[in-house]
Amino acid sequence: MVKRLFLISLLILGLSILSWGSIKLVMAVHWSDYQVNGVYDKNGNLVSKGLKQYVDEYMHLNPDVKIEIQSVAFDDYLKKILITHMSGKSADVYLLYSLWGVQLVDSGILNVPPRYISEDVKKNYVESAIKGTTINNVIWGIPIEVDNYALVYNKKLLKEAGYSHPPKTWDELVEMAPKLIKKDNKGAVKQYGFAFLAGWDSAVVHPYLSLLYSCGGKMLAPGYKKCLLNSPEAIKALNEELRVFKNGGTDPSASVWNFAQGTVAMIIMAPWYESSLKIAFGDKFAETVGVAPIPYIDKPANVSYAWFTGVDSTCKHKKQAWKFLSWLCSEIQPNTKTTRLGDLMAETIGAIPPRIIDLKNHPKQLEDVYTRTFIKELKHSIPEPNVVQGAEIKTTLMNEIVKAWHGEQTAKQALEKATKKINEILSEYY
Amino acid sequence: MKNKNPNILTMKRKETFAGYFFISPALLFYSIFFIFPVTFSFLISFKRWNMLRPLSSSPWIGFRNYIYLFTRDDLFKASLINSVIYAFVTVFLTLSIALLIAVVLLNIKYAVVWRFIFFAPIVTPQVALGIVWGYLYDPNRGLLNSILSFFGIPTHHWLTDPSLALFSVMITAVWAGIGGPLLIFTASLKGIPDLYYDAAKIDGANAIKRFWYITLPLLRPTLLFTIITGLLGAWQVFDLIYIMTRNAPAESVWVVSLYMYQIAFQSLRMGRASAAAFILFLIVLVITLIVLRIFKKGGIEGYE
């Protein structure tokens, strides 16, 4: 009996010693299955690498490091961060939406990256991505994705209505949208000219901010002490959105998601929608889908947001975590002159990688008909503000805009209410 | 009083101890999963806590969360009103329709088949029901508008029109909720002796009078149970509203449970969400007590 107990103890001790040698990192991501596991053809051959293949490669090169990928849907991602943090089981490495950054930094969740990482970010990334990753003048991680918006239109539907080009100005869009609507003999809409999307704060607020910037307006005053959404420019921008409803070019039941079914002629969308559209339209993607800059009101303008990778402040192996992220996101591969994350973003995920060298060296993926407009538009893109309670501020603005879409209040009333509520939120923190 | 037997007292103490001993596992479970979370939430409702900072370092703000909800938060007030409307209308309609169907099905052939049909939605997940009814309500391709337009009746944006969206969800909730009370009413109706009805018939009472003066009074305990459980369920509605009304203006469709979810996990204000939960708890408690009192006056006891 004693002998057996001794052997068991020896076995446990041996396993413990073995496990001391390995470093375990948990990486939380919000990506879908194909983005994590890669894209395979019908015969099961890997066509495009997912995150898992890169992680496996890193673990092969560094046998002492074990990395576990934990993926949850975007809708549940922030909740996962909150709950795992409360339960003391935080991930070590996160992908983070820039809007959440301030709160995470304020609450001490994020670890400041080593100097070699922040210096690299400052030198090698597009400005909107650097701004998205910077909070209180400190860079908090490595940018992995920058998104802005463009007008995505259905070439065939525009052609059927007699239009050979998409609208350049907002006035043109307002005029074209009702002519692209098709109704059956009982009045049911079979095809929308233009579609917004209620119920998702980014889908409501980002297109509105693009129009606001086009009118020369701003959402918040410098230092985030005051909301400026009751300005004449802000009211003008929302009134311009409301014109599309009043002219009969859309209604609140229209949805950007119906574009993929060919029942919406024009939407304002982000670059990551390309993969879904390619699946939906198949071989007819190139002849059906067109992309143009957002039709401007007074001047071309756009809004952008960023995602970055960060390391949790409670991570036991911070140095190794940053080393892994640097290998994945910043290290240039000699044969392609691109980063691994750049490849993943451009080839599998269909998003714009924010590292300048990746933008240059992915011509096939980033200079295609769909994505090149978004890249060109980066020069007009103003980053979404990194403000405390950013998500709450965005939802507040969305709720008021959606009420205006439904004709429950005027643009002025909506924005004055939003301004009052947002000022209350800002006054708590600034 | 002095002549109480000390042996009896010791015996009673032992019995009390044994009683507590036997219920201790349940008590422990109840404490961990009910008393602790409720007390914790109550404590949080007086704090400004975003779930990211340690609770100990989050500021104590007294009743400010409660004051804010009642004085400055239009969305909470709208959500509260929507919750009240939703709870009373759905419970009233569900129980009325379920009772009517139970009475009609009581003595017909193949009643069990009909009961199964009405009960089926109960075993279907609310999320699935919400998605299917979302298709039925689609303003341009939905079945409901197709039927209306076939008869030349104007069509509607059922789930986005602020004046209709909540009622559209209530129709779904009523449809989905009939099955449970229907079974309970059927069981209760079968328990009413026929001799009451026979005597009433001899006295010349028609069907409506028999229902009003015999069936309803004898169903009162069942009605009390179904009203209270129905109201408790209706106050907590979340899935159907969340799935079906995402494109409608928040103030026209949000209920308190959805408000709490959004404020806690979107706005990261767990304190305010907890305060909203306690306000809802108090309202539910008061209304439940009122319902119990009304029924107690009518002779129904034993539910306190």
XYZ file of C-alpha atoms in Angstrom:
734
model
C 0.000 0.000 0.000
C 2.764 2.400 1.032
C 4.681 1.388 -2.058
C 1.698 2.170 -4.283
C 1.159 5.556 -2.642
C 4.835 6.329 -3.117
C 4.627 5.484 -6.835
C 1.509 7.653 -7.325
C 3.179 10.562 -5.537
C 6.240 10.111 -7.710
C 4.071 10.155 -10.840
C 2.268 13.343 -9.749
C 5.609 14.951 -8.934
C 6.989 13.985 -12.324
C 3.978 15.414 -14.156
C 4.200 18.618 -12.126
C 7.888 19.010 -12.975
C 7.087 18.480 -16.638
C 4.313 21.082 -16.535
C 6.618 23.628 -14.852
C 8.639 23.687 -18.002
C 5.742 24.730 -20.231
C 4.131 28.142 -20.530
C 0.413 28.236 -21.176
C -1.229 31.215 -22.833
C -4.956 31.606 -23.444
C -5.895 33.753 -26.435
C -9.474 35.108 -26.579
C -10.809 35.966 -30.041
C -14.213 36.868 -31.505
C -13.637 35.170 -34.841
C -15.826 32.634 -36.532
C -14.952 29.018 -37.239
C -13.267 29.460 -40.642
C -11.262 32.419 -39.360
C -9.893 30.311 -36.520
C -9.562 26.909 -38.210
C -8.789 28.005 -41.777
C -10.581 27.569 -45.083
C -10.644 24.109 -46.678
C -11.700 22.996 -50.152
C -14.186 20.195 -50.856
C -11.423 17.593 -50.610
C -10.374 18.780 -47.191
C -7.221 20.555 -48.349
C -6.297 23.739 -46.551
C -6.843 26.676 -48.899
C -6.262 29.538 -46.549
C -4.667 29.482 -43.093
C -6.670 30.348 -40.007
C -5.365 31.551 -36.659
C -4.958 27.959 -35.476
C -2.369 27.115 -38.147
C -0.262 30.121 -37.118
C -0.581 29.234 -33.446
C 0.420 25.624 -34.209
C 3.433 26.915 -36.123
C 4.479 29.076 -33.170
C 4.072 26.185 -30.729
C 6.171 24.007 -33.038
C 8.918 26.635 -33.052
C 8.577 27.142 -29.285
C 7.840 23.734 -27.761
C 7.782 25.183 -24.237
C 4.761 27.384 -25.091
C 1.197 26.077 -25.252
C -1.447 28.423 -26.653
C -5.158 27.784 -26.308
C -7.555 29.707 -28.560
C -10.919 30.559 -26.991
C -13.351 31.882 -29.568
C -16.756 33.403 -28.859
C -19.153 35.363 -31.077
C -18.668 39.134 -31.236
C -21.998 39.746 -29.444
C -20.739 37.824 -26.410
C -17.097 38.816 -26.575
C -17.096 41.787 -24.177
C -19.267 39.787 -21.770
C -16.722 36.990 -21.859
C -13.929 39.431 -21.007
C -15.982 40.825 -18.102
C -17.064 37.489 -16.716
C -13.702 35.759 -17.007
C -12.101 38.731 -15.325
C -14.587 38.644 -12.448
C -14.060 34.930 -11.982
C -10.270 35.324 -12.020
C -9.898 33.268 -15.197
C -8.966 35.986 -17.684
C -7.394 35.186 -21.004
C -3.754 36.180 -21.367
C -4.049 37.673 -24.827
C -7.055 39.506 -26.238
C -8.217 40.968 -29.506
C -9.810 44.253 -28.487
C -12.162 46.723 -30.135
C -10.640 50.177 -29.728
C -13.890 51.559 -28.268
C -13.515 49.292 -25.219
C -9.900 50.300 -24.730
C -10.374 53.285 -22.417
C -12.493 51.356 -19.960
C -10.088 48.423 -19.948
C -7.090 50.705 -19.456
C -8.876 52.716 -16.743
C -9.688 49.537 -14.888
C -6.122 48.292 -15.062
C -6.949 45.286 -17.219
C -4.269 45.852 -19.855
C -0.539 45.514 -19.606
C 1.623 48.270 -21.136
C 3.519 46.742 -24.064
C 7.314 46.636 -24.020
C 9.061 49.587 -25.612
C 10.123 47.627 -28.726
C 6.446 46.964 -29.509
C 5.181 50.528 -29.025
C 8.098 51.943 -31.057
C 7.329 49.482 -33.844
C 3.628 50.461 -33.822
C 4.448 54.171 -34.009
C 6.648 53.652 -37.073
C 4.898 51.017 -39.111
C 1.114 51.380 -38.939
C -1.483 53.606 -40.587
C -2.446 56.626 -38.536
C -6.067 55.660 -37.851
C -4.910 52.331 -36.389
C -2.274 54.010 -34.193
C -4.919 56.441 -32.898
C -7.293 53.558 -32.194
C -4.650 51.828 -30.094
C -3.548 54.960 -28.245
C -5.209 55.873 -24.965
C -3.925 58.734 -22.812
C -0.923 59.002 -25.154
C 0.113 55.410 -24.496
C 0.042 52.634 -27.076
C -1.676 49.618 -25.499
C -1.149 46.888 -28.066
C -0.511 45.971 -31.685
C -3.156 47.077 -34.215
C -4.549 44.117 -36.122
C -7.409 45.514 -38.147
C -8.628 48.866 -39.342
C -12.133 49.264 -40.735
C -13.806 52.155 -42.440
C -16.909 52.460 -44.603
C -17.865 52.738 -48.255
C -20.965 52.644 -50.401
C -21.543 49.049 -51.509
C -23.953 48.867 -54.437
C -25.534 46.282 -56.698
C -24.314 47.054 -60.223
C -27.109 45.077 -61.883
C -29.908 46.807 -59.991
C -28.438 50.228 -60.719
C -28.096 49.346 -64.398
C -31.708 48.125 -64.563
C -32.789 51.524 -63.226
C -30.668 53.272 -65.870
C -27.679 54.239 -63.739
C -24.207 53.443 -65.021
C -22.399 54.926 -61.988
C -23.013 54.950 -58.255
C -23.909 58.267 -56.601
C -21.000 60.568 -55.803
C -22.851 63.028 -53.615
C -25.521 62.482 -50.984
C -27.978 64.520 -53.078
C -27.514 62.019 -55.903
C -28.098 59.122 -53.521
C -31.292 60.692 -52.156
C -32.527 61.165 -55.717
C -31.552 57.674 -56.912
C -32.791 55.616 -53.957
C -36.563 55.948 -54.604
C -36.032 55.105 -58.290
C -34.396 51.841 -57.282
C -37.351 50.712 -55.171
C -39.558 47.987 -56.612
C -42.991 47.165 -55.223
C -45.505 44.477 -56.141
C -49.066 45.301 -57.191
C -50.154 45.178 -53.539
C -47.525 47.669 -52.415
C -45.110 45.252 -50.723
C -41.494 46.303 -51.246
C -39.582 43.715 -53.290
C -36.402 45.769 -53.631
C -35.071 48.675 -51.598
C -33.100 51.567 -53.061
C -31.045 52.034 -49.910
C -30.920 50.315 -46.514
C -29.774 51.343 -43.074
C -29.734 48.897 -40.182
C -31.319 49.609 -36.801
C -30.570 47.579 -33.697
C -26.800 47.476 -33.984
C -25.062 50.572 -32.677
C -22.132 50.536 -35.124
C -24.414 50.093 -38.135
C -26.436 53.143 -37.085
C -23.764 55.418 -35.662
C -20.820 54.856 -38.028
C -22.641 55.852 -41.251
C -24.105 58.834 -39.377
C -20.650 59.911 -38.172
C -19.355 59.655 -41.747
C -22.051 62.109 -42.828
C -21.390 64.304 -39.787
C -17.694 64.523 -40.689
C -18.702 65.201 -44.278
C -20.650 68.243 -43.026
C -17.577 69.395 -41.107
C -19.050 68.524 -37.716
C -17.581 66.748 -34.709
C -19.109 64.392 -32.203
C -17.173 65.451 -29.115
C -15.177 68.530 -28.138
C -11.408 68.096 -27.565
C -10.781 66.542 -24.155
C -14.207 64.857 -24.351
C -15.743 67.349 -21.948
C -18.693 68.176 -24.173
C -20.868 66.537 -26.798
C -21.281 68.567 -29.981
C -24.152 66.639 -31.532
C -26.553 69.581 -31.194
C -24.471 71.609 -33.656
C -26.019 72.732 -36.976
C -23.650 70.347 -38.824
C -24.826 67.386 -36.755
C -28.498 68.237 -37.290
C -27.852 68.726 -41.006
C -26.215 65.272 -41.253
C -29.185 63.540 -39.616
C -31.652 65.514 -41.714
C -29.801 64.238 -44.778
C -30.344 60.655 -43.578
C -34.014 61.409 -42.967
C -34.369 62.691 -46.540
C -33.790 59.140 -47.799
C -36.761 57.969 -45.701
C -38.958 60.926 -46.669
C -38.190 60.490 -50.368
C -39.275 56.864 -50.149
C -35.829 55.407 -50.852
C -35.950 53.247 -47.725
C -38.003 52.481 -44.621
C -37.160 51.251 -41.109
C -37.805 47.619 -42.061
C -35.044 47.634 -44.685
C -31.853 45.917 -43.637
C -28.300 45.975 -44.935
C -28.224 42.180 -44.574
C -30.744 41.877 -47.426
C -28.114 43.240 -49.817
C -26.651 39.736 -50.047
C -30.039 38.479 -51.313
C -30.014 41.032 -54.124
C -33.032 42.917 -52.743
C -31.224 46.105 -51.734
C -29.484 48.355 -54.241
C -27.172 50.386 -51.978
C -25.799 50.184 -48.435
C -23.006 51.755 -46.416
C -20.793 48.939 -45.183
C -17.393 47.936 -43.775
C -14.725 45.907 -45.630
C -15.245 42.687 -43.649
C -18.598 42.120 -45.389
C -16.738 41.014 -48.532
C -16.424 37.354 -47.492
C -20.197 37.068 -46.908
C -20.959 38.729 -50.233
C -18.564 36.425 -52.067
C -20.338 33.419 -50.566
C -23.773 34.890 -51.341
C -23.113 35.912 -54.953
C -20.609 33.176 -55.817
C -19.373 33.446 -59.426
C -21.459 36.553 -59.970
C -19.766 38.536 -57.199
C -17.537 40.654 -59.456
C -20.286 41.489 -61.948
C -22.812 42.283 -59.189
C -21.040 44.052 -56.341
C -19.550 47.498 -56.718
C -17.879 49.695 -54.109
C -17.564 53.476 -54.126
C -16.700 56.162 -51.568
C -19.593 57.174 -49.308
C -21.540 59.870 -51.204
C -20.531 63.090 -49.514
C -22.610 66.017 -48.329
C -20.028 68.812 -48.270
C -16.690 66.998 -48.499
C -15.459 63.374 -48.652
C -15.262 61.906 -45.163
C -15.390 58.596 -43.420
C -15.244 57.061 -39.966
C -12.856 54.293 -38.962
C -12.389 51.993 -36.018
C -9.588 49.654 -35.068
C -8.934 46.366 -33.321
C -5.731 45.629 -31.497
C -4.146 42.794 -29.565
C -3.392 43.330 -25.910
C -2.060 41.379 -22.950
C -3.943 41.062 -19.659
C -2.284 42.692 -16.672
C -2.753 39.491 -14.665
C -1.005 37.322 -17.282
C 1.752 35.292 -15.615
C 3.881 35.187 -18.746
C 3.665 38.717 -20.096
C 7.057 38.636 -21.778
C 6.236 35.441 -23.659
C 2.772 36.767 -24.549
C 4.232 39.892 -26.148
C 6.883 37.784 -27.864
C 4.158 35.641 -29.408
C 2.133 38.688 -30.487
C 5.209 40.299 -31.974
C 5.921 37.102 -33.943
C 2.320 36.923 -35.150
C 1.613 40.592 -35.846
C 4.902 42.399 -36.473
C 7.574 39.990 -37.674
C 8.131 40.299 -41.422
C 8.318 36.984 -43.272
C 11.355 37.109 -45.599
C 9.702 35.359 -48.549
C 6.502 37.448 -48.732
C 7.564 40.666 -46.998
C 4.313 40.535 -45.049
C 3.383 39.747 -41.470
C 1.557 36.559 -40.548
C -1.379 38.526 -39.202
C -1.425 40.590 -42.387
C -1.780 37.349 -44.359
C -4.519 36.127 -42.052
C -6.448 39.402 -42.323
C -6.086 39.860 -46.069
C -6.366 36.245 -47.194
C -8.768 34.603 -44.770
C -10.660 37.181 -42.738
C -11.149 39.724 -45.526
C -10.294 42.739 -43.364
C -7.745 45.498 -43.899
C -4.446 44.849 -42.076
C -3.194 48.121 -40.601
C 0.578 47.586 -41.023
C 1.826 49.653 -43.945
C 3.972 46.877 -45.397
C 0.941 44.538 -45.401
C -1.103 47.116 -47.281
C 1.632 47.267 -49.939
C 2.388 43.583 -50.235
C -1.049 42.030 -50.528
C -1.919 43.398 -53.981
C -4.071 40.442 -54.978
C -6.292 40.657 -51.920
C -6.246 44.369 -51.106
C -6.345 45.826 -54.578
C -9.376 43.826 -55.652
C -12.530 45.605 -56.741
C -14.052 45.450 -53.285
C -11.241 46.350 -50.896
C -9.246 48.942 -52.834
C -11.901 51.626 -52.322
C -11.784 51.121 -48.569
C -7.993 51.433 -48.601
C -8.115 54.578 -50.705
C -10.711 55.986 -48.324
C -8.427 55.517 -45.309
C -7.056 58.991 -46.064
C -10.511 60.483 -45.384
C -11.140 58.303 -42.333
C -11.464 59.868 -38.909
C -11.062 57.372 -36.043
C -13.960 56.788 -33.712
C -13.141 58.627 -30.444
C -11.568 56.558 -27.660
C -13.853 57.861 -24.954
C -14.863 56.380 -21.586
C -18.290 54.678 -21.782
C -17.890 54.674 -25.571
C -20.337 51.788 -26.007
C -22.967 53.492 -23.839
C -22.531 56.768 -25.721
C -22.922 54.944 -29.014
C -26.074 53.130 -27.895
C -27.537 56.398 -26.604
C -26.981 58.049 -29.974
C -28.323 55.008 -31.830
C -31.574 55.011 -29.834
C -32.270 58.658 -30.670
C -31.349 58.293 -34.364
C -33.602 55.239 -34.754
C -36.517 57.163 -33.212
C -35.938 59.898 -35.779
C -35.905 57.308 -38.591
C -39.349 56.204 -37.419
C -40.599 59.795 -37.524
C -41.095 59.886 -33.752
C -38.956 63.002 -33.441
C -37.149 65.513 -35.635
C -33.411 65.441 -36.219
C -33.019 68.433 -33.910
C -35.030 66.844 -31.097
C -33.161 63.553 -31.462
C -29.733 65.142 -31.332
C -30.572 67.531 -28.514
C -31.756 64.597 -26.420
C -28.668 62.572 -27.340
C -26.414 65.540 -26.510
C -28.023 65.983 -23.093
C -27.652 62.309 -22.215
C -24.093 62.048 -23.555
C -23.072 65.193 -21.648
C -24.389 63.557 -18.467
C -22.227 60.502 -19.146
C -19.148 62.613 -19.958
C -19.580 64.722 -16.831
C -19.105 61.582 -14.711
C -15.639 60.965 -16.108
C -14.167 64.171 -17.598
C -46.420 28.881 33.045
C -43.691 27.679 35.372
C -44.898 24.090 35.279
C -43.714 23.451 31.726
C -41.936 20.121 31.604
C -38.210 20.634 30.924
C -38.066 17.259 29.189
C -40.654 18.422 26.644
C -38.623 21.581 25.997
C -35.439 19.559 25.459
C -37.350 17.229 23.173
C -38.685 20.150 21.170
C -35.210 21.630 20.856
C -33.878 18.311 19.604
C -36.691 18.046 17.081
C -36.036 21.594 15.891
C -32.361 20.813 15.521
C -33.145 17.618 13.601
C -35.515 19.577 11.343
C -32.859 22.142 10.534
C -30.304 19.391 10.092
C -32.459 17.661 7.466
C -33.193 20.840 5.511
C -29.588 22.085 5.766
C -28.517 20.781 2.301
C -31.450 22.606 0.700
C -30.758 25.661 2.838
C -27.110 25.657 1.812
C -28.038 25.351 -1.872
C -30.612 28.124 -1.493
C -28.072 30.367 0.257
C -25.395 29.904 -2.396
C -27.633 30.282 -5.405
C -30.251 32.719 -4.116
C -29.532 34.540 -0.870
C -25.898 35.353 -1.678
C -26.525 36.646 -5.253
C -29.545 38.685 -4.159
C -27.664 40.255 -1.249
C -24.674 40.872 -3.504
C -26.874 42.544 -6.147
C -28.516 44.684 -3.483
C -25.087 45.833 -2.323
C -23.992 46.552 -5.902
C -27.081 48.684 -6.505
C -25.538 51.308 -4.222
C -22.233 51.322 -6.097
C -20.850 52.458 -9.435
C -19.242 49.261 -10.654
C -18.240 48.336 -14.204
C -17.292 44.702 -13.439
C -13.713 45.394 -14.529
C -12.469 47.087 -11.369
C -12.494 45.189 -8.081
C -15.803 45.793 -6.298
C -13.940 47.062 -3.232
C -12.429 49.964 -5.184
C -15.663 51.021 -6.884
C -17.302 54.097 -5.344
C -20.285 53.874 -2.982
C -22.905 56.270 -4.392
C -25.839 55.705 -2.041
C -29.267 55.922 -3.658
C -27.981 57.724 -6.762
C -28.677 54.759 -9.058
C -32.284 54.586 -7.845
C -32.765 58.360 -8.080
C -31.310 58.415 -11.591
C -33.652 55.674 -12.773
C -36.756 57.469 -11.543
C -35.833 61.054 -12.310
C -33.584 61.112 -15.359
C -33.763 57.848 -17.230
C -36.591 58.019 -19.772
C -35.598 54.660 -21.192
C -36.032 52.941 -17.812
C -39.432 54.554 -17.291
C -40.507 53.498 -20.794
C -39.193 49.970 -20.143
C -41.098 49.788 -16.871
C -44.351 50.889 -18.528
C -43.779 48.383 -21.346
C -43.188 45.629 -18.768
C -46.438 46.471 -16.970
C -48.420 46.549 -20.234
C -46.794 43.341 -21.441
C -47.368 41.476 -18.174
C -51.015 42.389 -17.679
C -52.127 42.149 -21.301
C -50.385 38.846 -22.058
C -51.484 37.199 -18.797
C -55.090 38.402 -19.175
C -55.335 37.327 -22.814
C -53.462 34.044 -22.351
C -55.570 32.939 -19.390
C -58.862 34.084 -20.933
C -58.187 32.253 -24.191
C -56.783 29.175 -22.411
C -59.867 28.964 -20.164
C -62.228 29.369 -23.101
C -60.443 26.634 -25.066
C -60.299 24.360 -22.007
C -64.074 24.674 -21.554
C -64.739 24.076 -25.261
C -62.385 21.076 -25.453
C -63.628 19.462 -22.256
C -66.241 17.210 -23.759
C -65.405 17.013 -27.461
C -63.953 14.088 -29.379
C -60.183 13.939 -29.939
C -59.676 16.664 -27.305
C -56.245 15.226 -26.573
C -55.113 15.982 -30.120
C -56.216 19.586 -29.775
C -54.542 19.898 -26.391
C -51.319 18.580 -27.915
C -51.537 21.173 -30.703
C -52.020 23.999 -28.209
C -49.294 22.631 -25.938
C -46.644 22.234 -28.671
C -45.353 25.843 -28.517
C -44.564 25.374 -24.820
C -41.861 22.839 -25.647
C -40.419 24.967 -28.454
C -37.558 27.300 -27.489
C -38.605 30.952 -27.356
C -35.711 31.908 -29.620
C -37.013 29.585 -32.350
C -40.540 30.941 -31.907
C -39.229 34.493 -32.151
C -37.379 33.774 -35.391
C -40.351 32.007 -37.010
C -42.809 34.713 -35.976
C -40.300 37.282 -37.235
C -40.704 35.737 -40.703
C -44.497 35.764 -40.382
C -44.403 39.453 -39.441
C -41.974 40.459 -42.246
C -43.601 43.534 -43.800
C -42.753 42.623 -47.399
C -42.595 38.832 -47.516
C -44.431 37.798 -44.356
C -47.547 35.651 -44.321
C -49.526 38.056 -42.164
C -49.228 41.019 -44.536
C -49.865 38.736 -47.537
C -53.174 37.677 -45.990
C -54.085 41.270 -45.159
C -53.252 42.539 -48.630
C -55.222 39.626 -50.183
C -58.333 40.946 -48.443
C -57.443 44.545 -49.324
C -56.597 45.452 -45.713
C -53.641 47.859 -45.237
C -50.391 46.121 -44.297
C -48.137 47.083 -41.396
C -44.531 47.084 -40.241
C -45.377 44.789 -37.351
C -42.032 44.639 -35.631
C -40.618 48.073 -36.369
C -43.611 50.404 -36.072
C -43.256 51.863 -32.543
C -47.018 51.729 -31.954
C -47.299 48.064 -32.993
C -44.046 46.310 -32.161
C -44.759 45.485 -28.508
C -48.282 44.285 -29.298
C -46.945 42.092 -32.095
C -44.643 40.390 -29.598
C -47.536 40.049 -27.156
C -49.571 38.186 -29.787
C -46.700 35.724 -30.166
C -46.370 35.402 -26.396
C -50.101 34.731 -25.989
C -50.035 32.122 -28.779
C -46.985 30.465 -27.256
C -48.290 30.602 -23.681
C -51.771 29.093 -23.993
C -50.697 25.453 -23.660
C -49.591 25.471 -20.002
C -52.672 27.085 -18.441
C -54.865 25.086 -20.829
C -53.686 21.828 -19.268
C -54.051 23.181 -15.737
C -57.566 24.486 -16.437
C -58.541 21.170 -18.042
C -57.429 19.248 -14.957
C -59.326 21.644 -12.682
C -62.471 21.555 -14.821
C -62.476 17.776 -14.662
C -62.417 18.047 -10.873
C -65.697 19.970 -10.698
C -68.505 17.469 -9.887
C -71.238 17.205 -12.539
C -73.955 17.349 -9.948
C -73.500 21.123 -9.574
C -74.166 21.597 -13.271
C -77.113 19.160 -13.200
C -78.698 21.053 -10.311
C -78.168 24.365 -12.116
C -79.721 22.982 -15.291
C -82.787 21.875 -13.314
C -83.007 25.412 -11.916
C -82.969 26.721 -15.503
C -79.436 28.210 -15.624
C -78.075 28.588 -19.152
C -74.479 27.788 -20.196
C -73.189 31.298 -19.524
C -74.760 31.381 -16.056
C -73.390 27.918 -15.253
C -69.915 29.099 -16.282
C -70.169 32.331 -14.336
C -71.718 30.988 -11.131
C -70.238 27.478 -10.966
C -67.132 27.094 -13.107
C -65.413 30.386 -12.366
C -65.864 30.374 -8.566
C -64.673 26.772 -8.332
C -61.668 27.551 -10.523
C -60.557 30.409 -8.301
C -57.578 28.584 -6.687
C -56.403 27.515 -10.152
C -56.878 31.049 -11.476
C -54.868 32.455 -8.585
C -52.023 30.043 -9.278
C -52.009 30.694 -13.044
C -52.270 34.468 -12.640
C -49.367 34.656 -10.208
C -47.085 32.273 -12.110
C -48.112 33.931 -15.396
C -47.318 37.399 -14.082
C -43.992 36.265 -12.651
C -43.041 34.802 -16.037
C -44.260 37.850 -17.952
C -42.225 40.287 -15.840
C -39.107 38.358 -16.812
C -39.746 38.262 -20.566
C -36.510 38.674 -22.515
C -36.008 36.227 -25.406
C -38.967 37.183 -27.584
C -38.390 40.931 -27.237
C -34.649 40.544 -27.829
C -35.080 38.374 -30.912
C -38.055 40.053 -32.549
C -37.734 43.788 -32.016
C -34.110 44.725 -32.583
C -35.029 47.180 -35.341
C -37.708 49.030 -33.374
C -36.995 52.155 -31.314
C -35.848 51.059 -27.845
C -38.423 53.095 -25.912
C -41.313 51.421 -27.687
C -40.278 47.817 -27.004
C -37.712 47.511 -24.238
C -38.873 45.824 -21.050
C -37.047 45.999 -17.735
C -35.181 42.703 -18.184
C -33.814 43.856 -21.553
C -32.963 47.237 -20.035
C -31.027 45.519 -17.244
C -29.122 43.344 -19.705
C -28.153 46.287 -21.913
C -27.214 48.560 -19.026
C -25.151 45.857 -17.313
C -23.330 44.331 -20.273
C -23.378 47.061 -22.925
C -23.080 50.173 -20.783
C -21.063 48.376 -18.075
C -23.196 49.811 -15.271
C -23.854 46.840 -13.050
C -24.927 49.075 -10.146
C -27.673 50.759 -12.127
C -28.815 47.445 -13.603
C -29.035 45.951 -10.098
C -31.047 48.943 -8.904
C -33.447 48.405 -11.828
C -33.725 44.736 -10.837
C -34.665 45.658 -7.280
C -37.259 48.169 -8.418
C -38.778 45.473 -10.610
C -38.645 43.040 -7.668
C -40.549 45.479 -5.454
C -43.178 46.093 -8.118
C -43.640 42.364 -8.709
C -43.865 41.761 -4.959
C -46.490 44.476 -4.446
C -48.602 43.317 -7.390
C -48.390 39.680 -6.272
C -49.485 40.678 -2.755
C -52.407 42.666 -4.198
C -53.486 39.661 -6.285
C -53.240 37.395 -3.213
C -55.286 39.841 -1.148
C -57.978 40.082 -3.804
C -58.269 36.318 -3.890
C -58.115 36.041 -0.101
C -61.134 38.314 0.098
C -62.831 35.926 -2.290
C -62.127 33.029 0.073
C -58.889 31.618 -1.372
C -56.230 31.080 1.280
C -53.096 29.093 1.812
C -50.883 30.822 -0.777
C -49.317 33.333 1.639
